[in-house]
Amino acid sequence: MRVLVIGAGAREHALVGRLAAEREVGEIVCAPGNPGIARLARTVPASLSDPAALAALALREQIDVTVVGPELPLSLGIADHFASEGRLLFGPTAAASQLESSKAFAKAFMARHRVPTARFVTCESMDAALGEIRSGAFGWPVVLKADGLAAGKGVVIAEDRAAAEAAVAAVMTDRKFGAAGDRLVIEECLSGPEVSFFVICDGERAVPIGSAQDHKRIFDDDRGPNTGGMGAFAPSPLVDVALTARVMRDVVEPTMAGMAGEGHPFRGFLYVGLMLTADGPKVIEFNVRLGDPEAQVILPLVDEPLLPILVAAATGRLVRSAVRIGSERLVGVVLASRGYPESSSAGEPISGIEAAEAIPGVAVYHAGTAQQDGRVVTAGGRVLTVVGRGADFAEAIARAYAGVRQISFDGMQFRSDIGSKALVHQR
Ligand code: AMP
Ligand code: GLY
C-alpha cells in the first residue's frame, strides 16, 4: 500500500520508522516531514492548515491510506475532506476532534456520559468566570483552561484568588490565547501521578496500545515552565492489567459509545491523559492523536504490524480485542534548542547523530531539524528525541543517555532525569 503520513515532528518520524519496516507498506510519502524522515520516506512540502491541499496531494500521489500525526489538520477537518472524496484516512473528523479542540466540549461530553473527570463549570464571559472564582466553590488551587487549542499552554493552576483573577483577565480580556479563550473551563485541582493511556479506535471499538509518562516541565525534578514534553518513558509501571481494564470500562468504552450515539463516531488514536487520584483514575484531557514524545516510546513496543491495524480501524473493522505489546522498556529524551520553551534558536550545526544511532538499542528521531549546506542544523524548539530501549528501565535510561552524550549543538538543553520516576516502581 502507498501510505501518506502527515506531520513534521519526532512523533511522525517514529510512525514512519515503524511503517517503513512493514511488509504491506510500499512507498511512504510524508508531508511535510523533516530531514530524519527524508531518509525513510519521500517528503513533500505541505501546509498542515490546508486540508484541501493535503487531500489533493493524496489524490496526486495515488495514496491508499493516510495517517495524521498532529491535531491541527484533524481539527480543521482533514478526515471530513478525505471521506467526502472516498479516500481512506486514519484519524477523527472535525466534530470528533472536539474532544481535544474544545475543552468545554470534552468536559460537557464527559459529564453527559459519566466519564470520571474533575468537577467543573464552563464560563462564557469574564463576569461569569470572576463570579465563579469569587465564590471559591472549587477551593484552592483552582485550575483554569482556555477552551480551544493553545499548544499545551492554555492551562493555569492558580494558587489563590488573586492569581485566578489575573489568569481570567489574561485569557478573556488580553486574549493571550486568542479565540481559544472565548470560553473558560474552571475546575477543581486534582492530585496524583499522571499517566497517558493510548487506544486505537474504529468508531465503535477500541484496543489499548500502551501507556507512558511524560515530563512536561523544562528542568529536572519537574521545575520551570511547561513545554510540549521533554521526555517520556513506556510503559507506565502504574498502569497494570487491572488499571487497563478499569480505564477501558470507565473511560474508553463510554467515550466510544457516547461519541457514536451523538453522531460523531471516533476513529483514530485516542490519547487519554489521566490523573490517578485517591478516588480512582480521572480524565485530565483527551487528545485525538498520539503524544509527542510519547509516540516515540510506545510505537516501538507494538509487537505486530501496525498498518493492518490502522487500516482495519479506518474502515470500522477493528475486530480484535488486543494488540501484542513487547516486554521491553523505552525511555526517550528530548534535546531542545536554546531559549525553549519561550523561544527557540535555529541554524546551529548538530553533530553526533550517526554515532548515537550506532549504539545498540538507541534510536534518534528528528523534530526541529533542517538540512543546510549538507549538514543537519537546528530549526525549532524541540530538535531531536533520543530513545533507548532495554530489558528494564535502568538499561533503557543508560542507553538513551549514552546516545544523548554523542550529540551536541550550541545551546542544547535536555533533562537528565527522564525515566528516573519509573525506577522507583521497578522491582
Ligand atoms: P492539559 O493541557 O489539559 O493537559 O493540562 C496541562 C497540565 O495541567 C496537565 O498535564 C496537568 O499536569 C495539569 N492539570 C490539568 N488539569 C488539572 C486538574 N484538574 N488538576 C490538577 N492538574 C491539572
Ligand atoms: N506530550 C504531550 C502531548 O503530545 O500532548
Short mmCIF file of C-alpha atoms and ligand atoms in Angstrom, two decimals:
data_model
loop_
_atom_site.label_atom_id
_atom_site.label_comp_id
_atom_site.label_asym_id
_atom_site.label_seq_id
_atom_site.Cartn_x
_atom_site.Cartn_y
_atom_site.Cartn_z
CA MET A 1 0.00 0.00 0.00
CA ARG A 2 1.05 3.58 -0.64
CA VAL A 3 0.98 5.46 2.66
CA LEU A 4 0.85 9.22 3.37
CA VAL A 5 1.96 10.35 6.82
CA ILE A 6 1.08 13.94 7.75
CA GLY A 7 3.27 15.90 10.14
CA ALA A 8 6.83 17.06 10.72
CA GLY A 9 7.86 16.02 14.20
CA ALA A 10 9.65 13.23 16.02
CA ARG A 11 6.24 11.57 16.54
CA GLU A 12 5.83 11.33 12.75
CA HIS A 13 9.44 10.14 12.39
CA ALA A 14 8.61 7.30 14.81
CA LEU A 15 5.44 6.48 12.85
CA VAL A 16 7.29 6.45 9.53
CA GLY A 17 10.11 4.41 11.08
CA ARG A 18 7.64 1.76 12.17
CA LEU A 19 5.71 1.65 8.92
CA ALA A 20 8.84 1.64 6.72
CA ALA A 21 9.81 -1.76 8.14
CA GLU A 22 6.43 -3.41 7.42
CA ARG A 23 5.78 -5.86 4.61
CA GLU A 24 2.47 -4.38 3.41
CA VAL A 25 3.90 -0.89 3.12
CA GLY A 26 5.03 0.23 -0.32
CA GLU A 27 6.21 3.80 -0.75
CA ILE A 28 5.71 6.24 2.13
CA VAL A 29 5.15 9.90 1.35
CA CYS A 30 5.43 12.33 4.26
CA ALA A 31 4.02 15.85 4.23
CA PRO A 32 5.93 17.92 5.11
CA GLY A 33 8.32 15.61 7.03
CA ASN A 34 11.84 16.56 8.17
CA PRO A 35 15.45 15.55 7.36
CA GLY A 36 15.28 12.41 9.54
CA ILE A 37 12.05 11.26 7.88
CA ALA A 38 13.56 12.03 4.45
CA ARG A 39 15.92 9.06 4.89
CA LEU A 40 12.92 6.69 5.09
CA ALA A 41 10.21 8.35 3.01
CA ARG A 42 9.74 10.85 0.21
CA THR A 43 9.00 14.20 1.81
CA VAL A 44 6.89 16.86 0.09
CA PRO A 45 6.32 20.44 1.21
CA ALA A 46 2.83 20.97 2.63
CA SER A 47 0.86 23.18 4.98
CA LEU A 48 -0.74 21.42 7.94
CA SER A 49 -3.51 24.01 7.95
CA ASP A 50 -4.72 23.26 4.41
CA PRO A 51 -6.75 20.02 4.44
CA ALA A 52 -7.94 20.54 0.84
CA ALA A 53 -4.35 20.74 -0.43
CA LEU A 54 -3.43 17.62 1.56
CA ALA A 55 -6.38 15.76 0.00
CA ALA A 56 -5.21 16.91 -3.45
CA LEU A 57 -1.72 15.60 -2.62
CA ALA A 58 -3.15 12.19 -1.67
CA LEU A 59 -5.01 12.07 -4.99
CA ARG A 60 -1.93 13.10 -7.00
CA GLU A 61 0.27 10.55 -5.21
CA GLN A 62 -2.36 7.78 -5.50
CA ILE A 63 -2.20 7.18 -1.76
CA ASP A 64 -4.07 4.16 -0.37
CA VAL A 65 -4.14 5.21 3.27
CA THR A 66 -3.25 8.41 5.15
CA VAL A 67 -2.19 8.62 8.79
CA VAL A 68 -2.34 12.01 10.55
CA GLY A 69 0.13 12.94 13.31
CA PRO A 70 -0.81 16.37 14.71
CA GLU A 71 -4.14 17.78 15.93
CA LEU A 72 -4.30 20.88 13.71
CA PRO A 73 -5.29 19.23 10.41
CA LEU A 74 -7.71 16.97 12.30
CA SER A 75 -9.46 19.88 13.97
CA LEU A 76 -9.63 21.61 10.56
CA GLY A 77 -11.50 18.65 9.09
CA ILE A 78 -8.92 16.71 7.09
CA ALA A 79 -10.80 13.45 7.82
CA ASP A 80 -14.02 15.01 6.52
CA HIS A 81 -12.27 16.12 3.29
CA PHE A 82 -10.83 12.69 2.68
CA ALA A 83 -14.14 10.95 3.46
CA SER A 84 -16.03 13.18 1.04
CA GLU A 85 -13.62 12.08 -1.68
CA GLY A 86 -13.82 8.42 -0.70
CA ARG A 87 -10.19 8.30 0.43
CA LEU A 88 -9.05 6.20 3.37
CA LEU A 89 -7.61 8.16 6.30
CA PHE A 90 -6.92 7.13 9.88
CA GLY A 91 -7.96 10.00 12.16
CA PRO A 92 -11.11 11.57 13.61
CA THR A 93 -13.47 14.02 11.88
CA ALA A 94 -13.52 17.70 12.93
CA ALA A 95 -16.61 17.02 15.05
CA ALA A 96 -14.97 14.06 16.81
CA SER A 97 -11.74 16.07 17.21
CA GLN A 98 -13.60 18.42 19.55
CA LEU A 99 -12.62 16.02 22.32
CA GLU A 100 -9.27 17.81 22.06
CA SER A 101 -10.03 21.09 20.27
CA SER A 102 -12.67 22.22 22.78
CA LYS A 103 -12.14 21.63 26.47
CA ALA A 104 -15.74 22.84 27.07
CA PHE A 105 -16.99 20.17 24.64
CA ALA A 106 -14.84 17.47 26.23
CA LYS A 107 -15.93 18.32 29.78
CA ALA A 108 -19.65 18.53 28.90
CA PHE A 109 -19.32 15.25 26.98
CA MET A 110 -17.70 13.55 29.98
CA ALA A 111 -20.44 14.86 32.26
CA ARG A 112 -23.16 13.56 29.89
CA HIS A 113 -21.58 10.12 29.75
CA ARG A 114 -20.38 9.85 33.35
CA VAL A 115 -16.71 9.61 32.44
CA PRO A 116 -14.73 10.36 35.64
CA THR A 117 -13.14 13.82 35.49
CA ALA A 118 -12.58 16.86 37.72
CA ARG A 119 -15.70 18.85 38.79
CA PHE A 120 -16.02 21.91 36.55
CA VAL A 121 -18.05 24.82 35.19
CA THR A 122 -17.76 26.42 31.76
CA CYS A 123 -17.89 30.22 31.64
CA GLU A 124 -18.82 32.19 28.52
CA SER A 125 -17.95 35.63 29.91
CA MET A 126 -15.45 37.36 32.12
CA ASP A 127 -18.19 38.24 34.65
CA ALA A 128 -19.30 34.64 34.93
CA ALA A 129 -15.70 33.48 35.37
CA LEU A 130 -14.95 36.07 38.06
CA GLY A 131 -18.20 35.17 39.82
CA GLU A 132 -17.19 31.51 39.96
CA ILE A 133 -13.75 32.37 41.26
CA ARG A 134 -15.06 34.74 43.92
CA SER A 135 -17.47 32.06 45.12
CA GLY A 136 -14.44 29.90 45.93
CA ALA A 137 -16.55 26.82 45.11
CA PHE A 138 -13.59 24.84 43.81
CA GLY A 139 -11.21 25.62 46.66
CA TRP A 140 -7.53 26.48 46.12
CA PRO A 141 -5.60 25.94 43.99
CA VAL A 142 -8.10 26.11 41.13
CA VAL A 143 -7.49 25.12 37.50
CA LEU A 144 -8.37 27.42 34.58
CA LYS A 145 -8.38 26.17 31.00
CA ALA A 146 -8.82 28.15 27.78
CA ASP A 147 -11.42 26.30 25.70
CA GLY A 148 -9.57 25.96 22.40
CA LEU A 149 -6.24 24.65 21.12
CA ALA A 150 -3.41 26.53 22.83
CA ALA A 151 -0.42 24.27 22.12
CA GLY A 152 -0.48 22.81 25.63
CA LYS A 153 -0.15 26.26 27.20
CA GLY A 154 -3.79 27.11 27.87
CA VAL A 155 -3.90 25.72 31.42
CA VAL A 156 -3.23 27.77 34.55
CA ILE A 157 -3.13 26.32 38.06
CA ALA A 158 -3.92 29.35 40.23
CA GLU A 159 -2.81 29.13 43.85
CA ASP A 160 -5.19 31.78 45.17
CA ARG A 161 -7.98 34.15 44.23
CA ALA A 162 -5.69 36.94 43.01
CA ALA A 163 -3.77 34.60 40.71
CA ALA A 164 -7.03 33.17 39.37
CA GLU A 165 -8.45 36.63 38.66
CA ALA A 166 -5.25 37.62 36.85
CA ALA A 167 -5.42 34.44 34.75
CA VAL A 168 -9.04 35.11 33.81
CA ALA A 169 -8.08 38.60 32.65
CA ALA A 170 -5.09 37.31 30.65
CA VAL A 171 -7.23 34.75 28.82
CA MET A 172 -10.54 36.59 28.40
CA THR A 173 -9.56 40.27 28.19
CA ASP A 174 -5.98 40.30 26.93
CA ARG A 175 -6.85 37.24 24.81
CA LYS A 176 -3.49 35.61 25.46
CA PHE A 177 -4.68 32.53 23.52
CA GLY A 178 -6.86 34.40 21.01
CA ALA A 179 -10.27 32.90 20.27
CA ALA A 180 -9.24 29.80 22.24
CA GLY A 181 -10.00 31.88 25.34
CA ASP A 182 -13.56 32.95 24.46
CA ARG A 183 -14.76 30.29 26.85
CA LEU A 184 -13.06 29.21 30.02
CA VAL A 185 -13.34 25.94 31.93
CA ILE A 186 -12.82 26.29 35.68
CA GLU A 187 -12.24 23.05 37.54
CA GLU A 188 -11.15 21.53 40.81
CA CYS A 189 -7.46 20.76 41.16
CA LEU A 190 -6.82 17.03 41.39
CA SER A 191 -3.68 15.39 42.67
CA GLY A 192 -1.91 12.15 41.94
CA PRO A 193 0.51 10.77 39.38
CA GLU A 194 -0.27 11.48 35.71
CA VAL A 195 -0.20 8.76 33.09
CA SER A 196 -1.03 8.71 29.40
CA PHE A 197 -3.10 5.85 28.02
CA PHE A 198 -3.38 5.17 24.28
CA VAL A 199 -6.02 3.34 22.27
CA ILE A 200 -6.74 2.76 18.58
CA CYS A 201 -10.42 3.30 17.80
CA ASP A 202 -12.60 2.31 14.83
CA GLY A 203 -15.72 4.35 15.66
CA GLU A 204 -17.23 1.61 17.76
CA ARG A 205 -14.44 -0.43 19.32
CA ALA A 206 -11.07 0.41 20.85
CA VAL A 207 -7.93 -1.53 21.72
CA PRO A 208 -5.16 -0.38 24.06
CA ILE A 209 -1.71 0.11 22.53
CA GLY A 210 0.24 1.07 25.62
CA SER A 211 0.83 3.65 28.31
CA ALA A 212 3.53 6.22 29.02
CA GLN A 213 4.53 9.01 31.37
CA ASP A 214 5.53 12.41 30.05
CA HIS A 215 7.87 15.04 31.57
CA LYS A 216 6.24 18.38 30.78
CA ARG A 217 8.47 20.83 32.66
CA ILE A 218 11.70 22.10 31.14
CA PHE A 219 14.02 21.40 34.10
CA ASP A 220 14.92 18.36 36.21
CA ASP A 221 12.65 17.42 39.13
CA ASP A 222 9.66 18.92 37.28
CA ARG A 223 10.75 22.52 37.73
CA GLY A 224 10.36 25.52 35.39
CA PRO A 225 7.77 26.28 32.72
CA ASN A 226 5.67 23.71 30.87
CA THR A 227 6.82 22.52 27.46
CA GLY A 228 5.39 20.29 24.75
CA GLY A 229 7.21 17.45 26.55
CA MET A 230 10.91 16.96 27.43
CA GLY A 231 10.88 13.19 27.57
CA ALA A 232 8.77 10.12 28.24
CA PHE A 233 9.03 6.50 29.23
CA ALA A 234 6.90 3.47 28.44
CA PRO A 235 5.13 1.52 29.65
CA SER A 236 3.99 3.30 32.82
CA PRO A 237 4.68 0.98 35.78
CA LEU A 238 1.47 2.40 37.30
CA VAL A 239 -0.71 1.01 34.51
CA ASP A 240 -1.14 -2.70 35.22
CA VAL A 241 -3.67 -5.17 33.81
CA ALA A 242 -6.32 -4.21 36.38
CA LEU A 243 -5.97 -0.47 35.75
CA THR A 244 -6.06 -1.03 31.98
CA ALA A 245 -9.34 -2.93 32.34
CA ARG A 246 -10.75 -0.20 34.57
CA VAL A 247 -9.80 2.63 32.20
CA MET A 248 -11.28 0.72 29.25
CA ARG A 249 -14.53 0.13 31.17
CA ASP A 250 -14.93 3.51 32.89
CA VAL A 251 -13.41 5.87 30.30
CA VAL A 252 -12.80 4.44 26.84
CA GLU A 253 -15.98 2.39 26.37
CA PRO A 254 -18.40 5.14 27.48
CA THR A 255 -16.46 7.60 25.31
CA MET A 256 -16.71 5.38 22.23
CA ALA A 257 -20.41 4.70 22.83
CA GLY A 258 -21.15 8.35 23.64
CA MET A 259 -19.42 9.71 20.54
CA ALA A 260 -21.14 7.17 18.28
CA GLY A 261 -24.50 7.81 19.96
CA GLU A 262 -24.15 11.56 19.38
CA GLY A 263 -23.42 11.04 15.71
CA HIS A 264 -19.62 11.54 15.85
CA PRO A 265 -18.08 8.07 15.97
CA PHE A 266 -14.44 8.37 16.98
CA ARG A 267 -11.88 6.81 14.63
CA GLY A 268 -8.21 7.35 15.26
CA PHE A 269 -5.67 7.32 18.02
CA LEU A 270 -7.16 8.46 21.31
CA TYR A 271 -4.77 9.72 23.98
CA VAL A 272 -6.34 9.66 27.43
CA GLY A 273 -4.47 11.87 29.91
CA LEU A 274 -5.28 10.51 33.37
CA MET A 275 -4.60 11.51 36.92
CA LEU A 276 -4.56 8.57 39.32
CA THR A 277 -6.35 10.15 42.27
CA ALA A 278 -7.30 8.63 45.61
CA ASP A 279 -10.82 8.31 44.09
CA GLY A 280 -9.56 6.37 41.09
CA PRO A 281 -8.39 7.42 37.62
CA LYS A 282 -9.87 10.69 36.29
CA VAL A 283 -9.52 12.20 32.84
CA ILE A 284 -7.40 15.36 32.75
CA GLU A 285 -7.60 15.72 28.98
CA PHE A 286 -8.27 13.88 25.75
CA ASN A 287 -6.04 14.25 22.72
CA VAL A 288 -7.21 12.92 19.37
CA ARG A 289 -3.74 11.77 18.24
CA LEU A 290 -0.59 10.21 19.61
CA GLY A 291 1.51 12.27 22.00
CA ASP A 292 4.93 13.68 21.26
CA PRO A 293 7.30 12.40 22.79
CA GLU A 294 5.01 9.52 23.93
CA ALA A 295 4.71 8.08 20.40
CA GLN A 296 8.49 7.68 20.22
CA VAL A 297 8.39 5.33 23.23
CA ILE A 298 5.12 3.46 22.67
CA LEU A 299 5.17 2.71 18.93
CA PRO A 300 8.38 0.60 19.03
CA LEU A 301 6.67 -1.64 21.62
CA VAL A 302 3.79 -2.60 19.34
CA ASP A 303 4.83 -6.13 18.53
CA GLU A 304 2.94 -6.74 15.29
CA PRO A 305 2.49 -4.87 12.01
CA LEU A 306 0.80 -1.52 12.63
CA LEU A 307 -0.53 -0.74 9.16
CA PRO A 308 -3.15 -3.54 9.05
CA ILE A 309 -4.45 -2.38 12.45
CA LEU A 310 -4.72 1.24 11.28
CA VAL A 311 -6.44 0.20 8.05
CA ALA A 312 -8.90 -2.01 9.95
CA ALA A 313 -9.68 0.86 12.32
CA ALA A 314 -10.02 3.40 9.49
CA THR A 315 -12.59 1.15 7.80
CA GLY A 316 -14.53 0.46 11.02
CA ARG A 317 -13.46 -3.18 11.17
CA LEU A 318 -11.20 -3.46 14.20
CA VAL A 319 -12.40 -6.93 15.15
CA ARG A 320 -9.84 -7.84 17.77
CA SER A 321 -9.61 -7.29 21.48
CA ALA A 322 -5.87 -6.76 21.88
CA VAL A 323 -2.68 -5.69 20.16
CA ARG A 324 0.51 -7.57 21.08
CA ILE A 325 2.84 -5.37 23.13
CA GLY A 326 6.51 -6.23 23.71
CA SER A 327 8.01 -6.57 27.18
CA GLU A 328 10.90 -4.11 26.78
CA ARG A 329 11.18 -0.69 28.43
CA LEU A 330 11.71 2.52 26.44
CA VAL A 331 12.98 5.93 27.53
CA GLY A 332 13.00 8.99 25.25
CA VAL A 333 14.99 12.15 25.99
CA VAL A 334 14.16 15.35 24.09
CA LEU A 335 17.04 17.62 23.05
CA ALA A 336 15.79 21.21 22.80
CA SER A 337 17.38 24.36 21.45
CA ARG A 338 18.47 27.47 23.35
CA GLY A 339 15.54 29.57 24.57
CA TYR A 340 12.95 26.76 24.55
CA PRO A 341 10.08 26.86 25.58
CA GLU A 342 9.74 30.66 25.35
CA SER A 343 11.59 30.83 22.03
CA SER A 344 13.98 28.70 20.01
CA SER A 345 17.17 29.09 18.04
CA ALA A 346 17.89 27.86 14.53
CA GLY A 347 20.81 27.14 12.23
CA GLU A 348 23.13 25.54 14.83
CA PRO A 349 25.02 22.59 13.31
CA ILE A 350 24.25 19.26 15.04
CA SER A 351 26.97 16.65 15.41
CA GLY A 352 26.92 13.05 16.57
CA ILE A 353 23.55 11.81 15.34
CA GLU A 354 25.09 8.85 13.46
CA ALA A 355 27.33 7.97 16.41
CA ALA A 356 24.27 7.88 18.68
CA GLU A 357 22.31 5.74 16.22
CA ALA A 358 25.21 3.30 16.03
CA ILE A 359 24.78 2.34 19.71
CA PRO A 360 22.73 -0.88 20.01
CA GLY A 361 19.24 -0.17 21.40
CA VAL A 362 19.37 3.56 20.55
CA ALA A 363 17.17 5.38 18.02
CA VAL A 364 17.19 9.10 17.16
CA TYR A 365 14.04 10.84 15.89
CA HIS A 366 14.15 14.27 14.25
CA ALA A 367 11.77 17.15 15.01
CA GLY A 368 13.11 20.72 14.63
CA THR A 369 15.98 19.98 12.23
CA ALA A 370 16.82 21.23 8.74
CA GLN A 371 19.33 20.35 6.06
CA GLN A 372 21.68 23.26 5.31
CA ASP A 373 24.78 23.08 3.07
CA GLY A 374 24.92 19.31 3.51
CA ARG A 375 24.68 19.45 7.32
CA VAL A 376 21.86 18.86 9.74
CA VAL A 377 21.16 22.02 11.74
CA THR A 378 18.63 23.02 14.39
CA ALA A 379 15.32 24.50 13.21
CA GLY A 380 12.96 24.64 16.14
CA GLY A 381 12.39 24.27 19.88
CA ARG A 382 12.35 20.51 20.27
CA VAL A 383 15.14 19.30 17.98
CA LEU A 384 15.58 15.54 18.47
CA THR A 385 14.27 12.70 20.64
CA VAL A 386 16.89 10.12 21.63
CA VAL A 387 15.27 6.81 22.60
CA GLY A 388 16.93 3.96 24.47
CA ARG A 389 15.40 0.50 24.84
CA GLY A 390 16.30 -2.17 27.34
CA ALA A 391 15.15 -5.18 29.29
CA ASP A 392 14.45 -2.87 32.23
CA PHE A 393 14.28 0.88 32.84
CA ALA A 394 17.84 1.10 34.14
CA GLU A 395 19.16 -0.28 30.86
CA ALA A 396 16.82 1.87 28.74
CA ILE A 397 17.89 5.03 30.63
CA ALA A 398 21.59 4.16 30.31
CA ARG A 399 21.21 3.65 26.56
CA ALA A 400 19.17 6.80 25.98
CA TYR A 401 21.76 8.93 27.78
CA ALA A 402 24.66 7.14 26.07
CA GLY A 403 23.01 8.32 22.83
CA VAL A 404 22.49 11.85 24.19
CA ARG A 405 26.21 12.09 25.11
CA GLN A 406 27.19 11.55 21.47
CA ILE A 407 25.11 14.50 20.24
CA SER A 408 25.89 18.16 20.55
CA PHE A 409 24.83 21.54 19.23
CA ASP A 410 25.24 25.04 20.54
CA GLY A 411 22.60 25.82 23.18
CA MET A 412 21.45 22.19 23.55
CA GLN A 413 19.27 21.63 26.62
CA PHE A 414 17.80 18.40 27.98
CA ARG A 415 16.62 16.90 31.24
CA SER A 416 18.94 14.48 32.96
CA ASP A 417 16.23 12.70 34.98
CA ILE A 418 13.99 11.20 32.30
CA GLY A 419 12.81 7.77 33.40
CA SER A 420 14.00 8.04 36.99
CA LYS A 421 10.38 8.04 38.19
CA ALA A 422 9.99 4.60 36.62
CA LEU A 423 12.94 3.21 38.61
CA VAL A 424 11.17 3.90 41.88
CA HIS A 425 8.41 1.46 40.92
CA GLN A 426 10.67 -1.15 39.45
CA ARG A 427 11.23 -4.27 41.46
P1 AMP B 1 -3.84 19.83 29.79
O1 AMP B 1 -3.44 20.85 28.77
O2 AMP B 1 -5.31 19.68 29.97
O3 AMP B 1 -3.10 18.55 29.60
O4 AMP B 1 -3.25 20.35 31.17
C1 AMP B 1 -1.89 20.56 31.33
C2 AMP B 1 -1.45 20.06 32.67
O5 AMP B 1 -2.13 20.77 33.69
C3 AMP B 1 -1.80 18.62 32.94
O6 AMP B 1 -0.84 17.75 32.40
C4 AMP B 1 -1.80 18.58 34.45
O7 AMP B 1 -0.50 18.46 34.96
C5 AMP B 1 -2.35 19.92 34.81
N1 AMP B 1 -3.78 19.83 35.07
C6 AMP B 1 -4.79 19.96 34.19
N2 AMP B 1 -5.99 19.81 34.79
C7 AMP B 1 -5.72 19.59 36.11
C8 AMP B 1 -6.54 19.36 37.26
N3 AMP B 1 -7.88 19.36 37.20
N4 AMP B 1 -5.93 19.19 38.44
C9 AMP B 1 -4.57 19.21 38.53
N5 AMP B 1 -3.74 19.42 37.50
C10 AMP B 1 -4.32 19.60 36.29
N1 GLY B 2 3.35 15.28 25.18
C1 GLY B 2 2.04 15.78 25.28
C2 GLY B 2 1.28 15.85 24.02
O1 GLY B 2 1.70 15.39 22.98
O2 GLY B 2 0.18 16.39 24.04
#
